[in-house]
Coordinates of C-alpha atoms in Angstrom, one line a residue:
M1 CA 9.2 -14.5 34.8
N2 CA 11.1 -11.5 34.1
T3 CA 8.3 -8.9 34.8
A4 CA 10.7 -6.4 33.0
Y5 CA 11.0 -8.1 29.7
R6 CA 8.2 -6.8 26.7
E7 CA 7.8 -8.2 23.5
R8 CA 8.7 -5.6 21.2
G9 CA 4.9 -4.2 18.8
A10 CA 6.8 -4.5 15.2
R11 CA 9.0 -7.4 13.3
R12 CA 12.8 -4.3 13.1
I13 CA 14.5 -5.5 8.9
P14 CA 18.3 -6.1 8.8
V15 CA 19.6 -3.2 7.3
Q16 CA 23.2 -1.4 7.2
Y17 CA 21.6 2.8 6.9
P18 CA 25.1 5.2 8.8
I19 CA 23.2 6.7 11.5
Y20 CA 24.3 10.3 13.1
Y21 CA 23.7 10.3 17.5
S22 CA 24.3 13.2 20.2
N23 CA 23.5 13.7 23.3
G24 CA 24.8 17.3 23.2
T25 CA 28.0 16.0 24.8
F26 CA 28.9 14.1 21.8
Q27 CA 28.1 14.0 18.1
T28 CA 29.7 10.8 16.7
I29 CA 27.9 8.3 14.1
G30 CA 26.9 4.4 13.7
V31 CA 25.7 1.9 11.8
T32 CA 22.0 0.7 12.0
E33 CA 22.0 -3.2 12.4
D34 CA 18.1 -3.4 12.5
F35 CA 16.4 -1.1 12.3
N36 CA 11.9 -0.4 12.1
T37 CA 9.5 2.9 12.7
S38 CA 9.5 2.4 16.9
G39 CA 13.1 1.9 16.7
G40 CA 16.4 -0.4 16.4
R41 CA 20.0 -1.4 17.3
I42 CA 23.0 0.4 16.8
R43 CA 26.7 -0.3 16.7
G44 CA 28.3 2.8 17.6
K45 CA 31.3 4.9 17.7
E46 CA 30.2 6.0 21.4
Q47 CA 29.3 4.3 24.4
V48 CA 25.6 5.3 25.7
S49 CA 23.7 4.0 29.0
V50 CA 20.6 3.1 28.8
G51 CA 17.4 6.0 29.9
M52 CA 20.5 8.4 27.7
E53 CA 18.4 11.3 25.3
L54 CA 19.7 11.0 22.3
V55 CA 18.6 13.4 18.5
V56 CA 19.4 10.9 15.7
I57 CA 20.1 11.0 12.0
V58 CA 19.7 7.7 10.3
I59 CA 21.3 8.8 6.3
Q60 CA 19.4 6.6 3.5
P61 CA 20.8 5.1 0.7
T62 CA 19.4 6.2 -1.4
P63 CA 18.6 10.4 -2.3
E64 CA 14.5 9.3 -3.2
S65 CA 14.9 8.3 -0.3
P66 CA 14.4 11.3 2.7
M67 CA 17.0 11.0 5.9
L68 CA 15.5 10.5 9.4
V69 CA 15.4 11.6 12.5
R70 CA 14.3 11.5 16.1
R71 CA 14.6 11.5 19.3
A72 CA 16.0 8.3 20.7
T73 CA 15.6 6.7 24.3
V74 CA 18.5 4.3 24.9
C75 CA 16.6 1.4 25.8
W76 CA 20.2 -1.1 26.3
S77 CA 23.4 -0.8 26.1
K78 CA 25.8 -3.3 25.7
G79 CA 29.8 -2.4 24.3
H80 CA 29.3 -0.3 21.5
H81 CA 25.9 -2.2 20.8
F82 CA 22.5 -0.7 22.0
G83 CA 18.5 -0.3 21.4
I84 CA 17.4 2.6 21.0
A85 CA 13.3 3.6 20.6
L86 CA 11.9 6.9 18.9
S87 CA 10.2 9.5 19.3
G88 CA 9.3 12.5 17.3
V89 CA 11.0 15.7 16.5
P90 CA 9.8 19.0 16.1
P91 CA 9.5 21.0 12.4
Q92 CA 11.2 23.3 12.8
S93 CA 14.3 20.7 14.7
E94 CA 14.4 18.1 12.1
S95 CA 15.5 20.8 8.9
E96 CA 17.9 22.4 11.3
L97 CA 19.3 18.5 12.0
K98 CA 18.8 17.6 8.3
A99 CA 20.8 20.8 7.6
M100 CA 23.5 20.6 10.0
A101 CA 23.9 16.6 8.7
K102 CA 24.6 17.6 5.6
V103 CA 27.2 20.2 6.0
M104 CA 29.0 17.3 8.6
L105 CA 28.6 14.3 7.8
P106 CA 30.6 14.0 4.3
G107 CA 31.3 10.1 2.8
L108 CA 29.9 9.2 6.4
W109 CA 30.1 5.1 4.5
S110 CA 33.8 5.5 3.8
C111 CA 33.6 6.8 8.4
L112 CA 32.6 4.0 9.3
N113 CA 35.1 1.7 7.5

């Protein structure tokens, strides 16, 4: 039996939201393939490695839905697909990141195709 295997706590929902992610060295875009409040599967433009710490900004499709800003740790990686576990971001950092995303990421959906 694989002792490293751990069952996911909450079911992930298949969604496609644009995502911005950075480790401080690179800043790039991707798209979620499934997601929940604790993590998700990402298809990105930049390859990452297991254990890498990221800041992620998930752009949700409706103006009523707030932008989700979190810290994330890469749990697994295979090519340009990877899984992340989410954790919180201090409120001041979240507002700064949201302001930055509005300036830097207009037309994010069009960049993905």
